[in-house]
Amino acid sequence: MRDLGVGFRHLLNGQRWVARHGRQYGFGLLPGLITLVLYVAVLVALAVWGSDAVTWATPFADDWSSPWQGVFRGFLTVVLFALALLLAVLTFTAATLLIGQPFYESLSERTDADVSPDGTAPSSDRPMWRDLWISARDSLRILVRACVWGILLFALGFLPVVGQTVVPVLGFFVTGFFLTEELTSVALQRRDVDLRARLALLRSRKMLAWGFGVPLGLAFLVPVVAVFLMPGAVAGATLLTRDLLGEPLAEEQPESDEPVTA
């Protein structure tokens, strides 16, 4: 249980780190803002034309009598929007990290160097296009896993009592775990730790991952909040990565205000 508190402390310390490094925070906001605009546009389009899409996809219900046609298609419209919203929450971090890979890579490396006793940080010798490819590939694999969990939890949501109590709680823990995986991938990928090894690391300390990811997932339910927390979440995930790998932290963390270079 101690790891729950440790994970949450890493999250808070990440937010404190970016608060002390204003320029890094400002640059780190840009990818989240771009992703938010894209996601809001898609969700608005779905809200406006979702019912038309459901009508087009269910021609067999054209001859149904009232009110069953409206009830059936209305239910499918709600389900479609709910799934899109869940998918948006699950993929927001991955999409933001992919769009902002150069910014977050630099922010994570700067955090590493700042908290390292010797002032150095692990770095990757791979070209940027290679890192982008690995990040996109791994994000897709995580998305498939998250979607499987999402569909399973959605189906369990129809169970009486359990579906309205236990399942939502499980959903937040699943979301929190995958959020932690996506965010720690920035620092772990620089250390040449592949996806399978990353998942094994996090599974070995699930409480740590949940302590970091669950409160973050709750905050990310509000998209605007997600934008402002992303830079600190990347910094906090870097601190969590050092904890996972047993890397020491410096006693004092010097302040700095140098810009992030993409």
CSV table of C-alpha atoms in Angstrom, one decimal:
chain,number,residue,atom,x,y,z
A,1,MET,CA,0.0,0.0,0.0
A,2,ARG,CA,3.0,2.3,0.6
A,3,ASP,CA,3.5,2.4,-3.2
A,4,LEU,CA,0.2,4.1,-3.7
A,5,GLY,CA,1.4,7.2,-1.8
A,6,VAL,CA,4.8,7.1,-3.5
A,7,GLY,CA,3.2,7.1,-6.9
A,8,PHE,CA,1.0,10.0,-6.0
A,9,ARG,CA,4.0,11.9,-4.6
A,10,HIS,CA,5.8,11.4,-8.0
A,11,LEU,CA,2.8,13.0,-9.7
A,12,LEU,CA,2.9,16.0,-7.4
A,13,ASN,CA,6.6,16.3,-7.6
A,14,GLY,CA,6.4,16.4,-11.4
A,15,GLN,CA,3.9,19.2,-11.2
A,16,ARG,CA,6.2,21.1,-8.8
A,17,TRP,CA,9.2,20.5,-11.2
A,18,VAL,CA,7.5,22.2,-14.1
A,19,ALA,CA,6.2,25.0,-11.9
A,20,ARG,CA,9.8,25.8,-11.1
A,21,HIS,CA,10.8,25.6,-14.8
A,22,GLY,CA,8.4,28.0,-16.5
A,23,ARG,CA,9.7,27.8,-20.1
A,24,GLN,CA,9.6,24.0,-20.1
A,25,TYR,CA,6.0,24.2,-18.9
A,26,GLY,CA,5.0,26.7,-21.6
A,27,PHE,CA,6.5,24.6,-24.4
A,28,GLY,CA,5.0,21.5,-22.9
A,29,LEU,CA,1.5,22.9,-23.2
A,30,LEU,CA,1.5,23.2,-27.0
A,31,PRO,CA,1.1,19.5,-27.9
A,32,GLY,CA,-1.8,19.1,-25.4
A,33,LEU,CA,-3.6,22.2,-26.9
A,34,ILE,CA,-3.3,20.9,-30.4
A,35,THR,CA,-4.6,17.5,-29.4
A,36,LEU,CA,-7.5,19.0,-27.5
A,37,VAL,CA,-8.6,21.0,-30.5
A,38,LEU,CA,-8.5,17.9,-32.7
A,39,TYR,CA,-10.4,15.8,-30.2
A,40,VAL,CA,-13.1,18.4,-29.5
A,41,ALA,CA,-13.7,18.8,-33.2
A,42,VAL,CA,-14.2,15.1,-33.6
A,43,LEU,CA,-16.5,14.8,-30.6
A,44,VAL,CA,-18.6,17.8,-31.7
A,45,ALA,CA,-18.9,16.3,-35.2
A,46,LEU,CA,-20.0,13.0,-33.6
A,47,ALA,CA,-22.6,14.8,-31.4
A,48,VAL,CA,-24.0,16.6,-34.4
A,49,TRP,CA,-24.0,13.8,-37.0
A,50,GLY,CA,-23.9,10.7,-34.7
A,51,SER,CA,-27.6,10.0,-35.0
A,52,ASP,CA,-27.4,10.3,-38.8
A,53,ALA,CA,-24.6,7.8,-38.8
A,54,VAL,CA,-26.6,5.4,-36.6
A,55,THR,CA,-29.6,5.7,-38.9
A,56,TRP,CA,-27.5,5.0,-41.9
A,57,ALA,CA,-25.9,1.9,-40.2
A,58,THR,CA,-29.3,0.5,-39.1
A,59,PRO,CA,-31.5,0.3,-42.2
A,60,PHE,CA,-33.2,-2.8,-40.9
A,61,ALA,CA,-34.9,-0.6,-38.3
A,62,ASP,CA,-36.6,1.7,-40.8
A,63,ASP,CA,-39.9,-0.1,-40.7
A,64,TRP,CA,-40.0,-0.5,-36.9
A,65,SER,CA,-43.0,1.0,-35.2
A,66,SER,CA,-42.8,3.9,-32.7
A,67,PRO,CA,-41.4,4.2,-30.1
A,68,TRP,CA,-39.1,1.2,-30.6
A,69,GLN,CA,-37.2,2.7,-33.6
A,70,GLY,CA,-36.4,5.9,-31.7
A,71,VAL,CA,-35.5,4.1,-28.5
A,72,PHE,CA,-33.2,1.6,-30.3
A,73,ARG,CA,-31.4,4.3,-32.4
A,74,GLY,CA,-31.2,6.7,-29.5
A,75,PHE,CA,-29.6,4.0,-27.4
A,76,LEU,CA,-27.0,3.3,-30.1
A,77,THR,CA,-26.3,7.0,-30.5
A,78,VAL,CA,-25.6,7.3,-26.8
A,79,VAL,CA,-23.4,4.2,-26.8
A,80,LEU,CA,-21.5,5.5,-29.8
A,81,PHE,CA,-20.8,8.8,-28.1
A,82,ALA,CA,-19.9,7.1,-24.8
A,83,LEU,CA,-17.4,4.8,-26.6
A,84,ALA,CA,-15.9,7.7,-28.4
A,85,LEU,CA,-15.5,9.6,-25.2
A,86,LEU,CA,-13.9,6.6,-23.5
A,87,LEU,CA,-11.6,6.2,-26.5
A,88,ALA,CA,-10.7,9.9,-26.3
A,89,VAL,CA,-9.7,9.6,-22.6
A,90,LEU,CA,-7.7,6.4,-23.3
A,91,THR,CA,-5.9,7.8,-26.3
A,92,PHE,CA,-5.5,11.5,-25.4
A,93,THR,CA,-2.1,10.9,-23.6
A,94,ALA,CA,-0.8,8.7,-26.5
A,95,ALA,CA,-1.8,11.2,-29.1
A,96,THR,CA,-0.4,14.1,-27.2
A,97,LEU,CA,2.9,12.3,-26.6
A,98,LEU,CA,3.1,11.4,-30.3
A,99,ILE,CA,2.4,15.0,-31.4
A,100,GLY,CA,4.7,16.4,-28.8
A,101,GLN,CA,7.5,13.8,-28.9
A,102,PRO,CA,10.4,16.2,-29.4
A,103,PHE,CA,9.1,18.6,-26.6
A,104,TYR,CA,8.4,15.8,-24.1
A,105,GLU,CA,11.6,14.0,-24.9
A,106,SER,CA,13.5,17.1,-24.1
A,107,LEU,CA,11.5,17.8,-21.0
A,108,SER,CA,11.9,14.3,-19.7
A,109,GLU,CA,15.7,14.4,-20.4
A,110,ARG,CA,16.0,17.7,-18.6
A,111,THR,CA,14.1,16.4,-15.6
A,112,ASP,CA,16.4,13.3,-15.5
A,113,ALA,CA,19.5,15.5,-15.5
A,114,ASP,CA,18.1,17.9,-13.0
A,115,VAL,CA,17.4,15.2,-10.4
A,116,SER,CA,20.4,13.0,-11.1
A,117,PRO,CA,23.2,13.1,-8.5
A,118,ASP,CA,25.8,13.6,-11.3
A,119,GLY,CA,23.7,15.9,-13.4
A,120,THR,CA,23.6,13.5,-16.4
A,121,ALA,CA,20.6,11.8,-18.1
A,122,PRO,CA,20.3,8.7,-20.3
A,123,SER,CA,20.0,9.6,-24.0
A,124,SER,CA,19.1,7.7,-27.1
A,125,ASP,CA,21.4,7.5,-30.1
A,126,ARG,CA,18.5,6.7,-32.4
A,127,PRO,CA,17.4,9.3,-35.0
A,128,MET,CA,14.2,11.1,-34.3
A,129,TRP,CA,12.2,9.3,-37.0
A,130,ARG,CA,13.1,6.0,-35.4
A,131,ASP,CA,11.9,7.1,-32.0
A,132,LEU,CA,8.7,8.4,-33.5
A,133,TRP,CA,8.1,5.1,-35.2
A,134,ILE,CA,8.7,3.1,-32.0
A,135,SER,CA,6.4,5.5,-30.0
A,136,ALA,CA,3.6,5.2,-32.6
A,137,ARG,CA,3.9,1.4,-32.8
A,138,ASP,CA,3.9,0.9,-29.0
A,139,SER,CA,1.0,3.3,-28.6
A,140,LEU,CA,-1.0,1.3,-31.1
A,141,ARG,CA,-0.3,-1.9,-29.1
A,142,ILE,CA,-1.3,-0.2,-25.9
A,143,LEU,CA,-4.4,1.1,-27.5
A,144,VAL,CA,-5.5,-2.4,-28.6
A,145,ARG,CA,-5.0,-3.6,-25.0
A,146,ALA,CA,-6.9,-0.6,-23.7
A,147,CYS,CA,-9.8,-1.1,-26.1
A,148,VAL,CA,-10.1,-4.8,-25.2
A,149,TRP,CA,-10.4,-3.8,-21.5
A,150,GLY,CA,-12.8,-1.0,-22.4
A,151,ILE,CA,-15.2,-3.3,-24.3
A,152,LEU,CA,-15.0,-5.9,-21.5
A,153,LEU,CA,-15.8,-3.3,-18.8
A,154,PHE,CA,-18.5,-1.7,-21.0
A,155,ALA,CA,-20.2,-5.2,-21.3
A,156,LEU,CA,-19.9,-5.8,-17.5
A,157,GLY,CA,-21.5,-2.4,-16.9
A,158,PHE,CA,-24.9,-3.9,-17.8
A,159,LEU,CA,-24.7,-6.3,-14.8
A,160,PRO,CA,-27.0,-5.2,-12.0
A,161,VAL,CA,-25.4,-3.4,-9.0
A,162,VAL,CA,-21.9,-4.6,-9.9
A,163,GLY,CA,-22.0,-2.7,-13.2
A,164,GLN,CA,-22.8,0.5,-11.4
A,165,THR,CA,-20.4,0.2,-8.5
A,166,VAL,CA,-17.4,-2.1,-9.0
A,167,VAL,CA,-17.0,-1.8,-12.8
A,168,PRO,CA,-16.5,2.0,-12.8
A,169,VAL,CA,-13.8,1.7,-10.1
A,170,LEU,CA,-12.1,-1.1,-12.1
A,171,GLY,CA,-12.2,1.2,-15.2
A,172,PHE,CA,-10.3,3.9,-13.4
A,173,PHE,CA,-7.6,1.5,-12.3
A,174,VAL,CA,-7.3,0.1,-15.8
A,175,THR,CA,-7.1,3.7,-17.2
A,176,GLY,CA,-4.6,4.7,-14.6
A,177,PHE,CA,-2.3,1.8,-15.4
A,178,PHE,CA,-2.3,2.5,-19.1
A,179,LEU,CA,-1.8,6.2,-18.5
A,180,THR,CA,1.3,5.4,-16.4
A,181,GLU,CA,2.6,3.1,-19.1
A,182,GLU,CA,2.2,5.8,-21.8
A,183,LEU,CA,3.9,8.5,-19.7
A,184,THR,CA,6.8,6.4,-18.5
A,185,SER,CA,7.4,5.3,-22.0
A,186,VAL,CA,9.1,8.6,-22.8
A,187,ALA,CA,11.9,8.0,-20.2
A,188,LEU,CA,12.0,4.3,-20.6
A,189,GLN,CA,12.3,4.4,-24.3
A,190,ARG,CA,15.4,6.6,-23.9
A,191,ARG,CA,16.8,3.8,-21.8
A,192,ASP,CA,16.1,1.3,-24.6
A,193,VAL,CA,13.5,-0.5,-22.5
A,194,ASP,CA,11.0,-2.1,-24.9
A,195,LEU,CA,7.2,-2.4,-24.4
A,196,ARG,CA,7.2,-5.9,-23.0
A,197,ALA,CA,9.8,-5.0,-20.4
A,198,ARG,CA,8.0,-1.8,-19.5
A,199,LEU,CA,4.8,-3.6,-18.9
A,200,ALA,CA,6.6,-6.2,-16.7
A,201,LEU,CA,8.2,-3.4,-14.7
A,202,LEU,CA,4.8,-1.7,-14.0
A,203,ARG,CA,3.1,-5.0,-13.2
A,204,SER,CA,5.8,-5.7,-10.7
A,205,ARG,CA,4.7,-2.5,-8.8
A,206,LYS,CA,1.0,-2.1,-9.7
A,207,MET,CA,0.4,0.0,-6.6
A,208,LEU,CA,3.0,2.5,-7.7
A,209,ALA,CA,1.5,2.7,-11.2
A,210,TRP,CA,-2.0,3.1,-9.8
A,211,GLY,CA,-1.0,5.8,-7.2
A,212,PHE,CA,0.4,7.8,-10.1
A,213,GLY,CA,-2.1,7.0,-12.9
A,214,VAL,CA,-5.5,6.8,-11.2
A,215,PRO,CA,-5.7,10.4,-9.8
A,216,LEU,CA,-4.2,11.6,-13.1
A,217,GLY,CA,-6.9,9.6,-15.0
A,218,LEU,CA,-9.6,11.2,-12.8
A,219,ALA,CA,-8.2,14.7,-13.6
A,220,PHE,CA,-7.9,13.9,-17.3
A,221,LEU,CA,-11.7,13.4,-17.5
A,222,VAL,CA,-11.7,17.2,-17.9
A,223,PRO,CA,-9.9,17.7,-21.2
A,224,VAL,CA,-8.7,21.3,-20.4
A,225,VAL,CA,-7.2,20.0,-17.1
A,226,ALA,CA,-5.4,17.3,-19.0
A,227,VAL,CA,-3.7,19.9,-21.2
A,228,PHE,CA,-2.3,21.8,-18.2
A,229,LEU,CA,-1.2,18.7,-16.3
A,230,MET,CA,0.6,17.0,-19.2
A,231,PRO,CA,4.0,18.7,-18.8
A,232,GLY,CA,4.1,17.9,-15.1
A,233,ALA,CA,2.8,14.4,-15.8
A,234,VAL,CA,5.7,13.7,-18.1
A,235,ALA,CA,8.2,15.1,-15.5
A,236,GLY,CA,6.5,13.0,-12.7
A,237,ALA,CA,6.6,9.9,-14.9
A,238,THR,CA,10.4,10.5,-15.3
A,239,LEU,CA,10.8,10.5,-11.5
A,240,LEU,CA,8.6,7.4,-11.3
A,241,THR,CA,10.9,5.7,-13.9
A,242,ARG,CA,13.9,6.4,-11.8
A,243,ASP,CA,12.1,4.8,-8.9
A,244,LEU,CA,11.2,1.7,-10.9
A,245,LEU,CA,14.8,1.2,-12.0
A,246,GLY,CA,16.3,2.0,-8.6
A,247,GLU,CA,18.2,5.1,-9.9
A,248,PRO,CA,19.1,7.6,-7.2
A,249,LEU,CA,17.8,11.1,-6.9
A,250,ALA,CA,19.8,14.2,-6.0
A,251,GLU,CA,19.1,15.7,-2.6
A,252,GLU,CA,18.8,19.2,-4.0
A,253,GLN,CA,17.2,20.0,-7.4
A,254,PRO,CA,18.6,23.3,-8.9
A,255,GLU,CA,16.2,25.6,-10.5
A,256,SER,CA,16.5,26.5,-14.1
A,257,ASP,CA,14.5,28.3,-16.8
A,258,GLU,CA,16.1,27.2,-20.0
A,259,PRO,CA,13.8,26.6,-22.9
A,260,VAL,CA,13.0,23.1,-24.2
A,261,THR,CA,14.6,22.4,-27.6
A,262,ALA,CA,12.7,20.3,-30.0
